[in-house]
Short mmCIF file of C-alpha atoms in Angstrom, two decimals:
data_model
loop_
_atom_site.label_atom_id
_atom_site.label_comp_id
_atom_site.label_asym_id
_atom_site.label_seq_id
_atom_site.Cartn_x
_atom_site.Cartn_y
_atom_site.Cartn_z
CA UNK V 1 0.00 0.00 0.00
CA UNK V 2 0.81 3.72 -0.71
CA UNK V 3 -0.29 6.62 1.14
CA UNK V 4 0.04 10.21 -0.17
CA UNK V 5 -2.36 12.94 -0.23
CA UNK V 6 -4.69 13.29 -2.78
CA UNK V 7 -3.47 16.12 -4.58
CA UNK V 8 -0.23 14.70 -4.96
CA UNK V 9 -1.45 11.91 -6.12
CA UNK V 10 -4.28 13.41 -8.93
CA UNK V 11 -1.47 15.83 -9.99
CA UNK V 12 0.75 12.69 -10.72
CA UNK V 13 -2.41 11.26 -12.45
CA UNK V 14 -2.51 14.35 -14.10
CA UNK V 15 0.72 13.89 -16.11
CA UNK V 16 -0.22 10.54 -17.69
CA UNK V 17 -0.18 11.19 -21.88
CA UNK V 18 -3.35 11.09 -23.39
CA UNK V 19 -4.76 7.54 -24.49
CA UNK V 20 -4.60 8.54 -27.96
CA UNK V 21 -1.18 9.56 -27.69
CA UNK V 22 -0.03 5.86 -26.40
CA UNK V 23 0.36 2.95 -28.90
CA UNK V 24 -0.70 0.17 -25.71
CA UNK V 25 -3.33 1.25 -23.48
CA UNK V 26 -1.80 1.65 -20.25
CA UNK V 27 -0.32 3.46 -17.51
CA UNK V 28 2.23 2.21 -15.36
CA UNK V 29 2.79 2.76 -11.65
CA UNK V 30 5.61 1.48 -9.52
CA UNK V 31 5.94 2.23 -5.78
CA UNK V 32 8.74 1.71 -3.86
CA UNK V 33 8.25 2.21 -0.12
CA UNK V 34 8.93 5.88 -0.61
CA UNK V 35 6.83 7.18 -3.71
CA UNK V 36 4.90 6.01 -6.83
CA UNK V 37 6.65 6.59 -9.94
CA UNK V 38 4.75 6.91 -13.24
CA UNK V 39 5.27 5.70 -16.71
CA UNK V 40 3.54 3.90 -19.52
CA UNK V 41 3.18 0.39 -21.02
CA UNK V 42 4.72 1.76 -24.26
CA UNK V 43 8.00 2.92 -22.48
CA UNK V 44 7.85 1.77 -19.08
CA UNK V 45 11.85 2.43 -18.63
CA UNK V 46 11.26 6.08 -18.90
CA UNK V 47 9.74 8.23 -16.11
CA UNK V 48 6.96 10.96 -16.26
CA UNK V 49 6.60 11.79 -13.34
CA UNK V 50 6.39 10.77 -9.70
CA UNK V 51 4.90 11.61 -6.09
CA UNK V 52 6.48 11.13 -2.42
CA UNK V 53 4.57 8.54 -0.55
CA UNK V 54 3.61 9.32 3.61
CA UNK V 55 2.43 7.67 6.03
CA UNK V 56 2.66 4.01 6.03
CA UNK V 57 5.70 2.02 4.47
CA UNK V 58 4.89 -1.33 2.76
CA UNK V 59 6.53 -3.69 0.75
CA UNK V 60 6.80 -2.33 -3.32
CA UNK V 61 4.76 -3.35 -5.76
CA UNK V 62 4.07 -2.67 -9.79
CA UNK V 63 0.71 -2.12 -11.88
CA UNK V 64 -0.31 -1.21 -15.01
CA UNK V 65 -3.59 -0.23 -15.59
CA UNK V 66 -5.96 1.01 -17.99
CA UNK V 67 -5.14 4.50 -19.87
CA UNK V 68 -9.25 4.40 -20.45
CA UNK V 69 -10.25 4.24 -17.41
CA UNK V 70 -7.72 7.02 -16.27
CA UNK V 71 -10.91 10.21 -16.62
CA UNK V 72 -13.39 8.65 -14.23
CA UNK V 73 -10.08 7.64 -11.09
CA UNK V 74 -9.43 11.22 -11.83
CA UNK V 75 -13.48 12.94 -11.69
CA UNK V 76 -14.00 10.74 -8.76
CA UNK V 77 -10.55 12.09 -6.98
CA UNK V 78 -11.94 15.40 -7.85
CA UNK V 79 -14.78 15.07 -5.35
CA UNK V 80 -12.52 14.20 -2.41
CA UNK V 81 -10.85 16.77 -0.30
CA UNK V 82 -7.14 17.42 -1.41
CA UNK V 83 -5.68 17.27 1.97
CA UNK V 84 -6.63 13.83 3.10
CA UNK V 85 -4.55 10.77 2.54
CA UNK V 86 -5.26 7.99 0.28
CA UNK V 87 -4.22 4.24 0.29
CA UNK V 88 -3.31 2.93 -3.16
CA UNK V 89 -3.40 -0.89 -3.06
CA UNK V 90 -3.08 -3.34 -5.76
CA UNK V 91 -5.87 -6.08 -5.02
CA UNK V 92 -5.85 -9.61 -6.05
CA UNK V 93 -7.97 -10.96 -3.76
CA UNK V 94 -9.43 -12.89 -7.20
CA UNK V 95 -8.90 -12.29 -10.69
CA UNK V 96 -9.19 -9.82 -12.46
CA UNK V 97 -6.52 -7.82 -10.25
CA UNK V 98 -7.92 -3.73 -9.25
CA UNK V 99 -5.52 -0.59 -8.22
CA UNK V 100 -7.87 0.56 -5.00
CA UNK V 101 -8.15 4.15 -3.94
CA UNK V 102 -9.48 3.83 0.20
CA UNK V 103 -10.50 7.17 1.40
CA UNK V 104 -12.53 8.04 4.72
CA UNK V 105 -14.81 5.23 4.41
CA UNK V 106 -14.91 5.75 -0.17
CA UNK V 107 -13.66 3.33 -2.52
CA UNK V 108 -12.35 3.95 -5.82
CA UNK V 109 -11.03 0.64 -8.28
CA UNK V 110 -8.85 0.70 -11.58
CA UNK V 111 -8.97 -2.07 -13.52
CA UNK V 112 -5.14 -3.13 -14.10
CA UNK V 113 -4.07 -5.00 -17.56
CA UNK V 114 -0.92 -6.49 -15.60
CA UNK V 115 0.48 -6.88 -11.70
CA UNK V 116 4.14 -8.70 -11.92
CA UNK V 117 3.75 -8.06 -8.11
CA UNK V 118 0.75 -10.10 -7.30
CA UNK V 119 0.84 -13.59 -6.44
CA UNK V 120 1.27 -15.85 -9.79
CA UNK V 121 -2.48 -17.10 -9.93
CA UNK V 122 -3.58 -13.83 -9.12
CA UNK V 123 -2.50 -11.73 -12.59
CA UNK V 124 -4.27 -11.05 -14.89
CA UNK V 125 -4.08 -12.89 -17.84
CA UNK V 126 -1.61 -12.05 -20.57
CA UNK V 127 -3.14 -11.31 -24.32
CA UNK V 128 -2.15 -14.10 -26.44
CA UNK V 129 0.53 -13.33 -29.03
CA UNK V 130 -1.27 -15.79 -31.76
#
């Protein structure tokens, strides 16, 4: 889990490239005990940006999730009060695997296309190359 404020994390959020801009459809986040960097599925080597993490320290972890579904995370986080911490969780408590957003008592989800962090019968699926 990651825990920053809410404005840091929209306005990391807020650097992602548009999805017509990106060949694969996805946005990549890593955290690393001390803040979530961001990339993309198309050059995930290369950082856009990135946010300190506060709070809480727990083990890293890796997602990439849907570019699509990027506009609703962000109107939802709009709602929510700048200020307050948020928990960013990769969840694979069953398949398919979600980025969670916990907020005083409010739960956002991301769909995520891939989780190399998540137990191996927990990720989702990889497209077929066929």
């Amino acid at each position: 889990m990651a825990q920053m404020r809410i404005g840091d994390l929209y306005g990391l959020l807020s650097r992602a490239p548009r999805r017509r801009d990106l060949e694969q459809d996805g946005i990549r986040l890593v955290y690393d005990g001390t803040a979530v960097h961001l990339s993309t599925a198309d050059d995930p080597g290369a950082v856009i940006a990135w946010a300190s993490t506060c709070g809480f320290v727990t083990g890293p972890w890796e997602v990439t999730a849907y570019s699509a579904s990027l506009a609703s995370v962000r109107a939802w986080m709009r709602m929510l009060d700048r200020e307050d911490l948020i928990d960013l969780t990769p969840v694979w408590a069953s398949t398919p695997v979600v980025l969670a957003f916990a907020t005083g008592g409010q739960v956002g989800a991301w769909p995520v296309i891939a989780c190399p962090t998540a137990p191996a019968a927990r990720r989702p699926a990889s497209p077929s190359t066929s």
